[in-house]
JSON list of C-alpha atoms in Angstrom, two decimals:
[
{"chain": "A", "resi": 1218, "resn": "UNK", "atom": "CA", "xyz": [0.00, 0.00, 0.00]},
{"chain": "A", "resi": 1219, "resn": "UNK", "atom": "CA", "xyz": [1.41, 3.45, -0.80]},
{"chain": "A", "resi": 1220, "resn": "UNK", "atom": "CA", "xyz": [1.54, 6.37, 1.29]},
{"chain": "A", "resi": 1221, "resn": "UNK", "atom": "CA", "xyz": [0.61, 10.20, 0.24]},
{"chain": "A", "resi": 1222, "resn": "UNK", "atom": "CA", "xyz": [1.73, 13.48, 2.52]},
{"chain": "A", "resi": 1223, "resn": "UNK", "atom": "CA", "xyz": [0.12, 14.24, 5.66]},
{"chain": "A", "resi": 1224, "resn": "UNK", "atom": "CA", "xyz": [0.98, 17.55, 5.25]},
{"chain": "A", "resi": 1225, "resn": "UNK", "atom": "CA", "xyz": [2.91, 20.21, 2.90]},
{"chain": "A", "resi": 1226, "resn": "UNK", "atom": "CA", "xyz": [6.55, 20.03, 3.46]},
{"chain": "A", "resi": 1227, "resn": "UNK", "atom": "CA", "xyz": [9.86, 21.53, 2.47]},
{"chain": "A", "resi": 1228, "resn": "UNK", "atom": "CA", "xyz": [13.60, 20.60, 2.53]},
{"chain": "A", "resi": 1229, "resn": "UNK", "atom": "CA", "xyz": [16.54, 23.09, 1.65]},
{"chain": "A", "resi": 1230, "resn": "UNK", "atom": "CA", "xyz": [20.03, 21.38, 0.28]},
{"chain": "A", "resi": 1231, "resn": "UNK", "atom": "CA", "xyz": [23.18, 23.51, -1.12]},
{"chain": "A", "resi": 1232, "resn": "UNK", "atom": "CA", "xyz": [25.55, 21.85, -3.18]},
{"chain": "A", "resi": 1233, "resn": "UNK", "atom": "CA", "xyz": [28.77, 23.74, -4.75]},
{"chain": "A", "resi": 1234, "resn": "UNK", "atom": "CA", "xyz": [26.86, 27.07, -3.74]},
{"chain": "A", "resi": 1235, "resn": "UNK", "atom": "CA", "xyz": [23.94, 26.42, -5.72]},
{"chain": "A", "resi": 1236, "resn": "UNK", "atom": "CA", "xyz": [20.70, 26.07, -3.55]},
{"chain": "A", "resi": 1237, "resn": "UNK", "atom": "CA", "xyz": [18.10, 24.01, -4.06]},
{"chain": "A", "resi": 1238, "resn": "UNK", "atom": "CA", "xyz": [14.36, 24.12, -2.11]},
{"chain": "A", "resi": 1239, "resn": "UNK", "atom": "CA", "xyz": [12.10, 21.08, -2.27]},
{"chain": "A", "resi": 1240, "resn": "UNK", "atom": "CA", "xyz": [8.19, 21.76, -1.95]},
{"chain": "A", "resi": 1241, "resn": "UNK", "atom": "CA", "xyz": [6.02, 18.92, -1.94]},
{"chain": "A", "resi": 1242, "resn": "UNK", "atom": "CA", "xyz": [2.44, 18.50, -1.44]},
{"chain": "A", "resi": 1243, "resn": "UNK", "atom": "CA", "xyz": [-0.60, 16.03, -1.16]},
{"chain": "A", "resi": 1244, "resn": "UNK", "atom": "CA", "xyz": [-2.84, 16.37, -4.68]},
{"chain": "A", "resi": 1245, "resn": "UNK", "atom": "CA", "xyz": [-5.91, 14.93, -5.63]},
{"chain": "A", "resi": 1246, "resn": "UNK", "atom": "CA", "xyz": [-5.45, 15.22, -9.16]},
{"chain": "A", "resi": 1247, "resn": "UNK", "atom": "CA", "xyz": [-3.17, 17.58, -12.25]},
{"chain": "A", "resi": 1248, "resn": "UNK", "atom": "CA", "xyz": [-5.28, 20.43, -11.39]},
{"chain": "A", "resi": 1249, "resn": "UNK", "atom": "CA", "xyz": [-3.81, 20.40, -7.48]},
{"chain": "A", "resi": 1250, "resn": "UNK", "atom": "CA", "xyz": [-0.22, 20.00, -9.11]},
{"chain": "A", "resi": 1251, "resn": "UNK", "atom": "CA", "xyz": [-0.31, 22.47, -11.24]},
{"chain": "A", "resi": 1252, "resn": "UNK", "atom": "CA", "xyz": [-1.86, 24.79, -8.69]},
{"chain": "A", "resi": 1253, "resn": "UNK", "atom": "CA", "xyz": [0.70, 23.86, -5.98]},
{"chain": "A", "resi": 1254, "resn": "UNK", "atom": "CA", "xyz": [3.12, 24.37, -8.66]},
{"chain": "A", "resi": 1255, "resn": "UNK", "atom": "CA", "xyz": [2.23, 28.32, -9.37]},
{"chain": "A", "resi": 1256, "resn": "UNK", "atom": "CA", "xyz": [1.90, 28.48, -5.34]},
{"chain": "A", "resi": 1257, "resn": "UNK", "atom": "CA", "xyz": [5.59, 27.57, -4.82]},
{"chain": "A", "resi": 1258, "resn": "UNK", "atom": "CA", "xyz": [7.28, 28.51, -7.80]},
{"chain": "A", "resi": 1259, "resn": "UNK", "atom": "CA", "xyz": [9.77, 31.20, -7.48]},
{"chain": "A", "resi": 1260, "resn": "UNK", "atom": "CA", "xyz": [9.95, 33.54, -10.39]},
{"chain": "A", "resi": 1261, "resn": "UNK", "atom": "CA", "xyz": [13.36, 34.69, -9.82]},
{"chain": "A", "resi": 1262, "resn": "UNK", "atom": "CA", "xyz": [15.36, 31.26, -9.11]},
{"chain": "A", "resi": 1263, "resn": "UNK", "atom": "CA", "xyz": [17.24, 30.20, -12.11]},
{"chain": "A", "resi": 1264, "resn": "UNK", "atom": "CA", "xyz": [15.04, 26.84, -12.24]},
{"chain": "A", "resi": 1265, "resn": "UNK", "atom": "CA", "xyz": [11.56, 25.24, -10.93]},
{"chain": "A", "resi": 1266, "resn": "UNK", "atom": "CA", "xyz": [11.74, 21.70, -11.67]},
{"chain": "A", "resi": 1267, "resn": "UNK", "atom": "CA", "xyz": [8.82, 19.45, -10.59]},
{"chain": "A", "resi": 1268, "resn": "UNK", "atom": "CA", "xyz": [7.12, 15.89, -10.93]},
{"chain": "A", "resi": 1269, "resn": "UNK", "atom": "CA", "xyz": [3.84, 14.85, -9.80]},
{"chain": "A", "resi": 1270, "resn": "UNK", "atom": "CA", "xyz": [2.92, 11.10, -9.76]},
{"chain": "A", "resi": 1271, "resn": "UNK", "atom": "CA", "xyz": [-1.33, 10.34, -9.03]},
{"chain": "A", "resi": 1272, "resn": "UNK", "atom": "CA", "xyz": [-2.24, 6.63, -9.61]},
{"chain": "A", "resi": 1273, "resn": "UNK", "atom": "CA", "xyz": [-1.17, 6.11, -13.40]},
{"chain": "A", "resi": 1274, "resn": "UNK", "atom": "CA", "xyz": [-1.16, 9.51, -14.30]},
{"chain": "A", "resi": 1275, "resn": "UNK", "atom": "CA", "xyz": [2.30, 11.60, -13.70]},
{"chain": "A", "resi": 1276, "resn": "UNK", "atom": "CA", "xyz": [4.47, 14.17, -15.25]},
{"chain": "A", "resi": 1277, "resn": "UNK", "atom": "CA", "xyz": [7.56, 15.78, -14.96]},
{"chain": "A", "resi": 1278, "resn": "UNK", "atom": "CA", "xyz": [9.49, 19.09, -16.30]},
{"chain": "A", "resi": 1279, "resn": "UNK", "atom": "CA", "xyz": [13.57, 19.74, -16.32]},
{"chain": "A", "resi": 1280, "resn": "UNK", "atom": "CA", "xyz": [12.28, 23.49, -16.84]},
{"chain": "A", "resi": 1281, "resn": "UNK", "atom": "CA", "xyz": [15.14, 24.41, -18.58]},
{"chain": "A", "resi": 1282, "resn": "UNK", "atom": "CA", "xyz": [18.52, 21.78, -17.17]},
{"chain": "A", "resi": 1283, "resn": "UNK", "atom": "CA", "xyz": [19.54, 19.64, -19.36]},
{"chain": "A", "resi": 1284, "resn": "UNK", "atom": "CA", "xyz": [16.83, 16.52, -20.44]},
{"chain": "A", "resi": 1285, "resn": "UNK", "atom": "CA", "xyz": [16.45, 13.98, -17.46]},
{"chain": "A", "resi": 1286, "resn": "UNK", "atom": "CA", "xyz": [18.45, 15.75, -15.12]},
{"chain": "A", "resi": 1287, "resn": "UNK", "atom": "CA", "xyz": [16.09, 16.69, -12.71]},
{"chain": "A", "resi": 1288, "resn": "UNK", "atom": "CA", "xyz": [12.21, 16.25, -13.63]},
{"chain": "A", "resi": 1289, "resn": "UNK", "atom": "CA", "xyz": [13.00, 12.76, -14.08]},
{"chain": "A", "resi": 1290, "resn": "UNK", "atom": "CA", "xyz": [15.16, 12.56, -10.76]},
{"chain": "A", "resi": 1291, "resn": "UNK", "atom": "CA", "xyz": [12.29, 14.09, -8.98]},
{"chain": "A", "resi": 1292, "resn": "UNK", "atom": "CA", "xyz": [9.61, 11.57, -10.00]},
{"chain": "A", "resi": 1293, "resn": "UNK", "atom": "CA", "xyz": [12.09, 8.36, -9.16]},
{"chain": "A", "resi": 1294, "resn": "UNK", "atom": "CA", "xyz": [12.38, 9.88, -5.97]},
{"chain": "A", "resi": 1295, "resn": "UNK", "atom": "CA", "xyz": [8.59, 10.33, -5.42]},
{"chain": "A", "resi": 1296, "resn": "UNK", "atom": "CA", "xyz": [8.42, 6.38, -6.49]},
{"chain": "A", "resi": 1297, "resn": "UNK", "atom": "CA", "xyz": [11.34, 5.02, -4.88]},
{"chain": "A", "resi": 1298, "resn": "UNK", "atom": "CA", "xyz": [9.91, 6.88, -1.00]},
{"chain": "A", "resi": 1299, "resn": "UNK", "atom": "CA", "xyz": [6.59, 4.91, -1.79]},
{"chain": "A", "resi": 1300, "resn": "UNK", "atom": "CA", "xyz": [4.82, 7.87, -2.26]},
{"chain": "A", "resi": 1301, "resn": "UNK", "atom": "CA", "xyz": [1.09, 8.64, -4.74]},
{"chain": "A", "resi": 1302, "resn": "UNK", "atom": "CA", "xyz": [-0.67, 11.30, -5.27]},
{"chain": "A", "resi": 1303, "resn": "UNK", "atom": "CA", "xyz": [2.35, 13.43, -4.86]},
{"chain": "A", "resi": 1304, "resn": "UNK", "atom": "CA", "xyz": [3.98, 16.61, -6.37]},
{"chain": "A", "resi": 1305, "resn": "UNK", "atom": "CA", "xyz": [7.10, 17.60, -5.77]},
{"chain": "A", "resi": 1306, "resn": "UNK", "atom": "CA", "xyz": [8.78, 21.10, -7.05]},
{"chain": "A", "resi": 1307, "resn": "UNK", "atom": "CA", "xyz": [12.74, 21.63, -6.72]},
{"chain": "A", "resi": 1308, "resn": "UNK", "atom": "CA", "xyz": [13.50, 25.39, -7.18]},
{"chain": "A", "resi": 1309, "resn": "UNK", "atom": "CA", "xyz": [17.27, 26.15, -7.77]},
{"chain": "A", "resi": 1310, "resn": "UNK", "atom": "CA", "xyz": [18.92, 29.57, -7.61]},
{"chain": "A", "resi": 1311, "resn": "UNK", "atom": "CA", "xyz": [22.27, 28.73, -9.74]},
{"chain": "A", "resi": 1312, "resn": "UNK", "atom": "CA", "xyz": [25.80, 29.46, -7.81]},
{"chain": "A", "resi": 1313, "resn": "UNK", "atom": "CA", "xyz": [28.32, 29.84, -10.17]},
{"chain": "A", "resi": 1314, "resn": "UNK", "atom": "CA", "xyz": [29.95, 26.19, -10.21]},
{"chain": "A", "resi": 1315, "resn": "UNK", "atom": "CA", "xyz": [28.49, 23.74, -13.14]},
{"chain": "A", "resi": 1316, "resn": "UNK", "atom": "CA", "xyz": [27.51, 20.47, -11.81]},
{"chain": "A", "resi": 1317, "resn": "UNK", "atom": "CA", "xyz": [27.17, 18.15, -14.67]},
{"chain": "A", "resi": 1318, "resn": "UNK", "atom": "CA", "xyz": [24.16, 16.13, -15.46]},
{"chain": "A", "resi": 1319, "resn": "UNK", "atom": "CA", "xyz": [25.26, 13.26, -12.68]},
{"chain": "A", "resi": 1320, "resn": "UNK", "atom": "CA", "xyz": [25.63, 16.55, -10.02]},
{"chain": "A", "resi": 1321, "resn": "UNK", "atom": "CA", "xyz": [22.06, 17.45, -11.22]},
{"chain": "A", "resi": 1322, "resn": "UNK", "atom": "CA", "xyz": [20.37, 14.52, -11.39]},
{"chain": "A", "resi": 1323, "resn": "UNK", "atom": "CA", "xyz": [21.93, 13.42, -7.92]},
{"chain": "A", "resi": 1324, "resn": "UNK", "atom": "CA", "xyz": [20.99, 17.13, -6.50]},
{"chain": "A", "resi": 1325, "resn": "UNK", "atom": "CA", "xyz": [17.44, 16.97, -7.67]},
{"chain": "A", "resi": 1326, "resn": "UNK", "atom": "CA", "xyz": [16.61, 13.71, -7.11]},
{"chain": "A", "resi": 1327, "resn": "UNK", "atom": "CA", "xyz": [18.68, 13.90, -3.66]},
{"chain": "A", "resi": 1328, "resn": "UNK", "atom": "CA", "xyz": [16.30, 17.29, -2.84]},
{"chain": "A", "resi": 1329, "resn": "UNK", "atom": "CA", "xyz": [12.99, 15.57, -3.74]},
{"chain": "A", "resi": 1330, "resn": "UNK", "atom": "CA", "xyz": [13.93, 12.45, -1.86]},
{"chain": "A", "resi": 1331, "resn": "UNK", "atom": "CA", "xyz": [15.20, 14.27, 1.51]},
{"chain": "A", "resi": 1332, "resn": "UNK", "atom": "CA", "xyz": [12.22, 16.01, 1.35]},
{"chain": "A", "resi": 1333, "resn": "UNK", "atom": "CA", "xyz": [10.05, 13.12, 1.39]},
{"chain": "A", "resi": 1334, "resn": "UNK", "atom": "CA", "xyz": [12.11, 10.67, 4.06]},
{"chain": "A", "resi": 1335, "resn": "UNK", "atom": "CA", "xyz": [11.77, 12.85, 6.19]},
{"chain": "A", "resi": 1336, "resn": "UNK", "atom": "CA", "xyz": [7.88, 14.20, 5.86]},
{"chain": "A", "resi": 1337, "resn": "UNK", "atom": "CA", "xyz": [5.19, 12.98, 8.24]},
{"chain": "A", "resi": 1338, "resn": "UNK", "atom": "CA", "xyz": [3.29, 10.35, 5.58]},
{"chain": "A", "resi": 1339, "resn": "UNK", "atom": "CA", "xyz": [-0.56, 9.00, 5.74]},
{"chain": "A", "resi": 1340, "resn": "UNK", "atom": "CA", "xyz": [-1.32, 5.75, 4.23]},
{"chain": "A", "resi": 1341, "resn": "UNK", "atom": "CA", "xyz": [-3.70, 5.98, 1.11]},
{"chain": "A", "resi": 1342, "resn": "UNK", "atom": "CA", "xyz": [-6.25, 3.45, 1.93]},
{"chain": "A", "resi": 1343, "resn": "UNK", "atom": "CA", "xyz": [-9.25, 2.45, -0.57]},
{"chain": "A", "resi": 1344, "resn": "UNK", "atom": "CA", "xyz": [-12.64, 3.49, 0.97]},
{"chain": "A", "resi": 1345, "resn": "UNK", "atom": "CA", "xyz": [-16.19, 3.28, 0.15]},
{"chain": "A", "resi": 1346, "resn": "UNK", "atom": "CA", "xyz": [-19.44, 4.88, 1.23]},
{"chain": "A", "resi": 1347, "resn": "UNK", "atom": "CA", "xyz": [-22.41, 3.62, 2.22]},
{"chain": "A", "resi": 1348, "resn": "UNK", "atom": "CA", "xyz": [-25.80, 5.00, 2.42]},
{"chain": "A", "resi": 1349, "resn": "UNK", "atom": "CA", "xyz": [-27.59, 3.51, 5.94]},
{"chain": "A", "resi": 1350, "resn": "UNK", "atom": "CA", "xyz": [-31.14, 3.79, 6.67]},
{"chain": "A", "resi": 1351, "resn": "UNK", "atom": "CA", "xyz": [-32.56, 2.89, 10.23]},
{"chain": "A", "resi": 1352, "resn": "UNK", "atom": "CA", "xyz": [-35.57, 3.43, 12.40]},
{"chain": "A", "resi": 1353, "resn": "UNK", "atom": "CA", "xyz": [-35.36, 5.41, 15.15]},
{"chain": "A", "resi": 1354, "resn": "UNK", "atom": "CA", "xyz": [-35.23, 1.58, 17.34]},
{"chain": "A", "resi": 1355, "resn": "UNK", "atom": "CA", "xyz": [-31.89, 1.03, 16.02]},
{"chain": "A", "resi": 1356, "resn": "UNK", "atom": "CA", "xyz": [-29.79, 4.59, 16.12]},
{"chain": "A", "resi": 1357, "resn": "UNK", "atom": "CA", "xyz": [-28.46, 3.91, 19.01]},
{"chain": "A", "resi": 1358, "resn": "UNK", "atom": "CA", "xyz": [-26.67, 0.70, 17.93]},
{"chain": "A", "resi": 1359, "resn": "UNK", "atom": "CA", "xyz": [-26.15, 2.54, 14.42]},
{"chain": "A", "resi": 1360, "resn": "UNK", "atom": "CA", "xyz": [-24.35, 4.73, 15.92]},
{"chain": "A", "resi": 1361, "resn": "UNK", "atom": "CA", "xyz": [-22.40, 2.69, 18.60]},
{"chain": "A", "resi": 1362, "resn": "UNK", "atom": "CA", "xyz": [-20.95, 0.19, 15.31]},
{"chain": "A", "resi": 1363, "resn": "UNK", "atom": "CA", "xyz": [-19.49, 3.10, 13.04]},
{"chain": "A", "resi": 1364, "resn": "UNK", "atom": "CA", "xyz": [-16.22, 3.74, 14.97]},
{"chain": "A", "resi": 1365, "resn": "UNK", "atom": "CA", "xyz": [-15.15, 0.37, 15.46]},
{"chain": "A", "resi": 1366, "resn": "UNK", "atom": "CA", "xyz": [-14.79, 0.17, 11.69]},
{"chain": "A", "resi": 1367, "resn": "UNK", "atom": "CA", "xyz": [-13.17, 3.14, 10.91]},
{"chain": "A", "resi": 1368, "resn": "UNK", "atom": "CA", "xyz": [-16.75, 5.13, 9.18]},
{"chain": "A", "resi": 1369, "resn": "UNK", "atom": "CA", "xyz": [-17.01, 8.88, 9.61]},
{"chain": "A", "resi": 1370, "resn": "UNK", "atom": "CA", "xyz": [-20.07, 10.59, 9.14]},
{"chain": "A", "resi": 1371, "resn": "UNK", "atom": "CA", "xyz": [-20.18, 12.30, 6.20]},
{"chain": "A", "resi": 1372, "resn": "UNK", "atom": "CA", "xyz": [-24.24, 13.21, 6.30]},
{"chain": "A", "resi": 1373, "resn": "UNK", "atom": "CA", "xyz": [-27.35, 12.58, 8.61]},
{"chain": "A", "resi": 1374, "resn": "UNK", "atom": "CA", "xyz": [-31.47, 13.04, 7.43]},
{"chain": "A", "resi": 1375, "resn": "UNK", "atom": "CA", "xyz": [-33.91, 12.50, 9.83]},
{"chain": "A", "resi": 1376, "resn": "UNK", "atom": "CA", "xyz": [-37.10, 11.50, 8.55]},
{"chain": "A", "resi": 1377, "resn": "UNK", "atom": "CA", "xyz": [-40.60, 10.54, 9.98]},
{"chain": "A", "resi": 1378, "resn": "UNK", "atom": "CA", "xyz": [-39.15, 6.87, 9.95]},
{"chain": "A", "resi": 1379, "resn": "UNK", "atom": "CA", "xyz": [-35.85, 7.18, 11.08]},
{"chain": "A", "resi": 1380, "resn": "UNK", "atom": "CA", "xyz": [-32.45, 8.16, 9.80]},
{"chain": "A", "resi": 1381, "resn": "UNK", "atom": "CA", "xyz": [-30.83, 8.08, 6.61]},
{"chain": "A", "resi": 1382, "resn": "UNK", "atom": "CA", "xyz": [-27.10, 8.11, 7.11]},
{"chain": "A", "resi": 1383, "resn": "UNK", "atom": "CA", "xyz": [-24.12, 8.43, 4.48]},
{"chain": "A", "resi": 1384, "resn": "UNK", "atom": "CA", "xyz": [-20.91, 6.97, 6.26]},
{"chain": "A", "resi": 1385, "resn": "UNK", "atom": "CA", "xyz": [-17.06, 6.84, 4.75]},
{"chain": "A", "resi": 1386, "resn": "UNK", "atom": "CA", "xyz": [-15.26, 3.97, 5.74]},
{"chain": "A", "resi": 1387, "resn": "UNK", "atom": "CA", "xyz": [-11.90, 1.94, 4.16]},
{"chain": "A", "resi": 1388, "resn": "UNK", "atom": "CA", "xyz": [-13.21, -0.26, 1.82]},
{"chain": "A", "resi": 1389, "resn": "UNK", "atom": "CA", "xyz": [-11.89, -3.40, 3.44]},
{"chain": "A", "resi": 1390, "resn": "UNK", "atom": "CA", "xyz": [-14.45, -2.58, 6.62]},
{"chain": "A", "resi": 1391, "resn": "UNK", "atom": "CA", "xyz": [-17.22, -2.80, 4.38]},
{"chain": "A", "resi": 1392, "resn": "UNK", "atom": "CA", "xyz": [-18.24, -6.18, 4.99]},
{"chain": "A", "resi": 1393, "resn": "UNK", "atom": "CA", "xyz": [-17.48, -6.61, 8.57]},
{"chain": "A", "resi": 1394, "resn": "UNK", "atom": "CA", "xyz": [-19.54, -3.67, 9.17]},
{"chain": "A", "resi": 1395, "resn": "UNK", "atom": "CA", "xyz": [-22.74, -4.71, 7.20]},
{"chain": "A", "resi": 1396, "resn": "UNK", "atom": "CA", "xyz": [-22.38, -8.53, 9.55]},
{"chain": "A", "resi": 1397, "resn": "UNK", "atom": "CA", "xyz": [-22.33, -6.40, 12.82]},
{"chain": "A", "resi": 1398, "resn": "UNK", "atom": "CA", "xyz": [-25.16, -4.65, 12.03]},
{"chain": "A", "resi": 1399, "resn": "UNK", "atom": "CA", "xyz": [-27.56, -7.32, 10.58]},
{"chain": "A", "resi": 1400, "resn": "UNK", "atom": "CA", "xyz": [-27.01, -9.30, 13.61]},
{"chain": "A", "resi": 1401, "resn": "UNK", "atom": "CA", "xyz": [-27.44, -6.78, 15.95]},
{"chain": "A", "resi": 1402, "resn": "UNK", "atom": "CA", "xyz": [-30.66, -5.38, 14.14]},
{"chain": "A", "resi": 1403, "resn": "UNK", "atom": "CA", "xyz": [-32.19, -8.20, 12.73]},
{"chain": "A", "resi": 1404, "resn": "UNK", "atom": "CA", "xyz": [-31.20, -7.10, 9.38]},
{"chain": "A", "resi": 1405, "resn": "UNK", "atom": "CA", "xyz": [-33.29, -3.83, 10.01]},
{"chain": "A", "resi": 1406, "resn": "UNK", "atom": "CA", "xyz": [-31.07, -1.51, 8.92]},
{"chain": "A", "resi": 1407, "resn": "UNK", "atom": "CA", "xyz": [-31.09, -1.27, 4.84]},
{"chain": "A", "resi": 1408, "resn": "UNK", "atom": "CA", "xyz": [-27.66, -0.49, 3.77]},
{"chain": "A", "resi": 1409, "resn": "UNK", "atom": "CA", "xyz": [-26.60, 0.85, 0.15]},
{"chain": "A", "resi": 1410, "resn": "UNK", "atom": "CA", "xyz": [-23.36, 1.85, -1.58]},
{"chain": "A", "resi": 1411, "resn": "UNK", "atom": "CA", "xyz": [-23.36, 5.93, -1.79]},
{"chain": "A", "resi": 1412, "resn": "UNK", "atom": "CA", "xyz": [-22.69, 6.96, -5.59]},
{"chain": "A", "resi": 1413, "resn": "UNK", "atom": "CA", "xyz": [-23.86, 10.34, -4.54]},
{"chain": "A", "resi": 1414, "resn": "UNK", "atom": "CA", "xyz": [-21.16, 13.03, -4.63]},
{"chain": "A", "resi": 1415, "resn": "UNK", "atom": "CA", "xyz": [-20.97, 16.03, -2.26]}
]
């Protein structure tokens, strides 16, 4: 299972007076990237390299090094950490001394990966939602069963017969959950799988 940020974090490196800033960021999609990307890029540094891996989809830029030098880098460092639904952005302000491609790719790869070791991670777990509807008899038990399985409330409708209840909960809970509360209902409670978005 692969991991994604908990958190936006950063990681600064200087190598033969050239400094290098790694951003990286949880995303949900290209869109986020690219956003995070304008957010963090500096306009001034000599270079903004970046990679952004989510599921299949991912794409890199060497914004101006030399090909494969450092978007490249970047992304193998996002895979190598275990990390999805990532981007990462490496600005560099140059310092005077050439590094070579091996320097670069080792620098930006290096940057990205630093930043990542060291950044607090959250596992990306499948989940599902369900749609739950229960009398008024059986809210109390409803209620008691979510937490043990890892469901969050995501929306509540009370109704003249009871409750209708949309739930989140990793997908591998799914099952369990539906047992628990057949058996201690009676099969009362009808349960659905949510399509609806928010």
């Amino acid at each position: 299972m692969l991991d994604t940020l908990a958190q936006p974090v950063s990681h600064t490196l200087e190598i033969k007076h050239s400094r290098f800033i790694a951003h990286a960021a949880p995303i949900d999609g290209a869109p986020a990237a690219l956003a995070f990307l304008q957010q963090v890029a500096v306009a001034d540094a000599t270079h903004n390299c970046w990679a952004y891996r989510h599921g299949q989809d991912y794409r890199s830029s060497d914004d101006g090094e030399p090909a494969g030098t450092a978007g490249r880098p970047i992304l193998a460092a996002i895979d190598g950490q275990g990390f999805d639904r990532v981007m990462v952005v490496v600005t560099r302000w140059f310092g005077g001394i050439k590094l070579g491609a091996g320097g670069l790719v080792r620098a930006y790869g290096g940057a990205a990966a630093e930043c990542l070791r060291t950044a607090p991670r959250r596992a990306l777990v499948a989940m599902a939602r369900l749609q739950l509807q229960a009398g008024f008899e059986d809210l109390g038990t409803l209620h008691a069963a979510l937490p043990a399985f890892g469901a969050e409330k995501r929306d509540e409708q009370f109704d003249a017969n009871g409750v209708c209840l949309r739930v989140e909960l990793p997908a591998d809970q799914v099952d369990a959950l539906k047992i628990r509360l057949r058996d201690a209902t009676r099969d009362r409670i009808r349960i659905e799988d949510d399509h609806q978005d928010d």
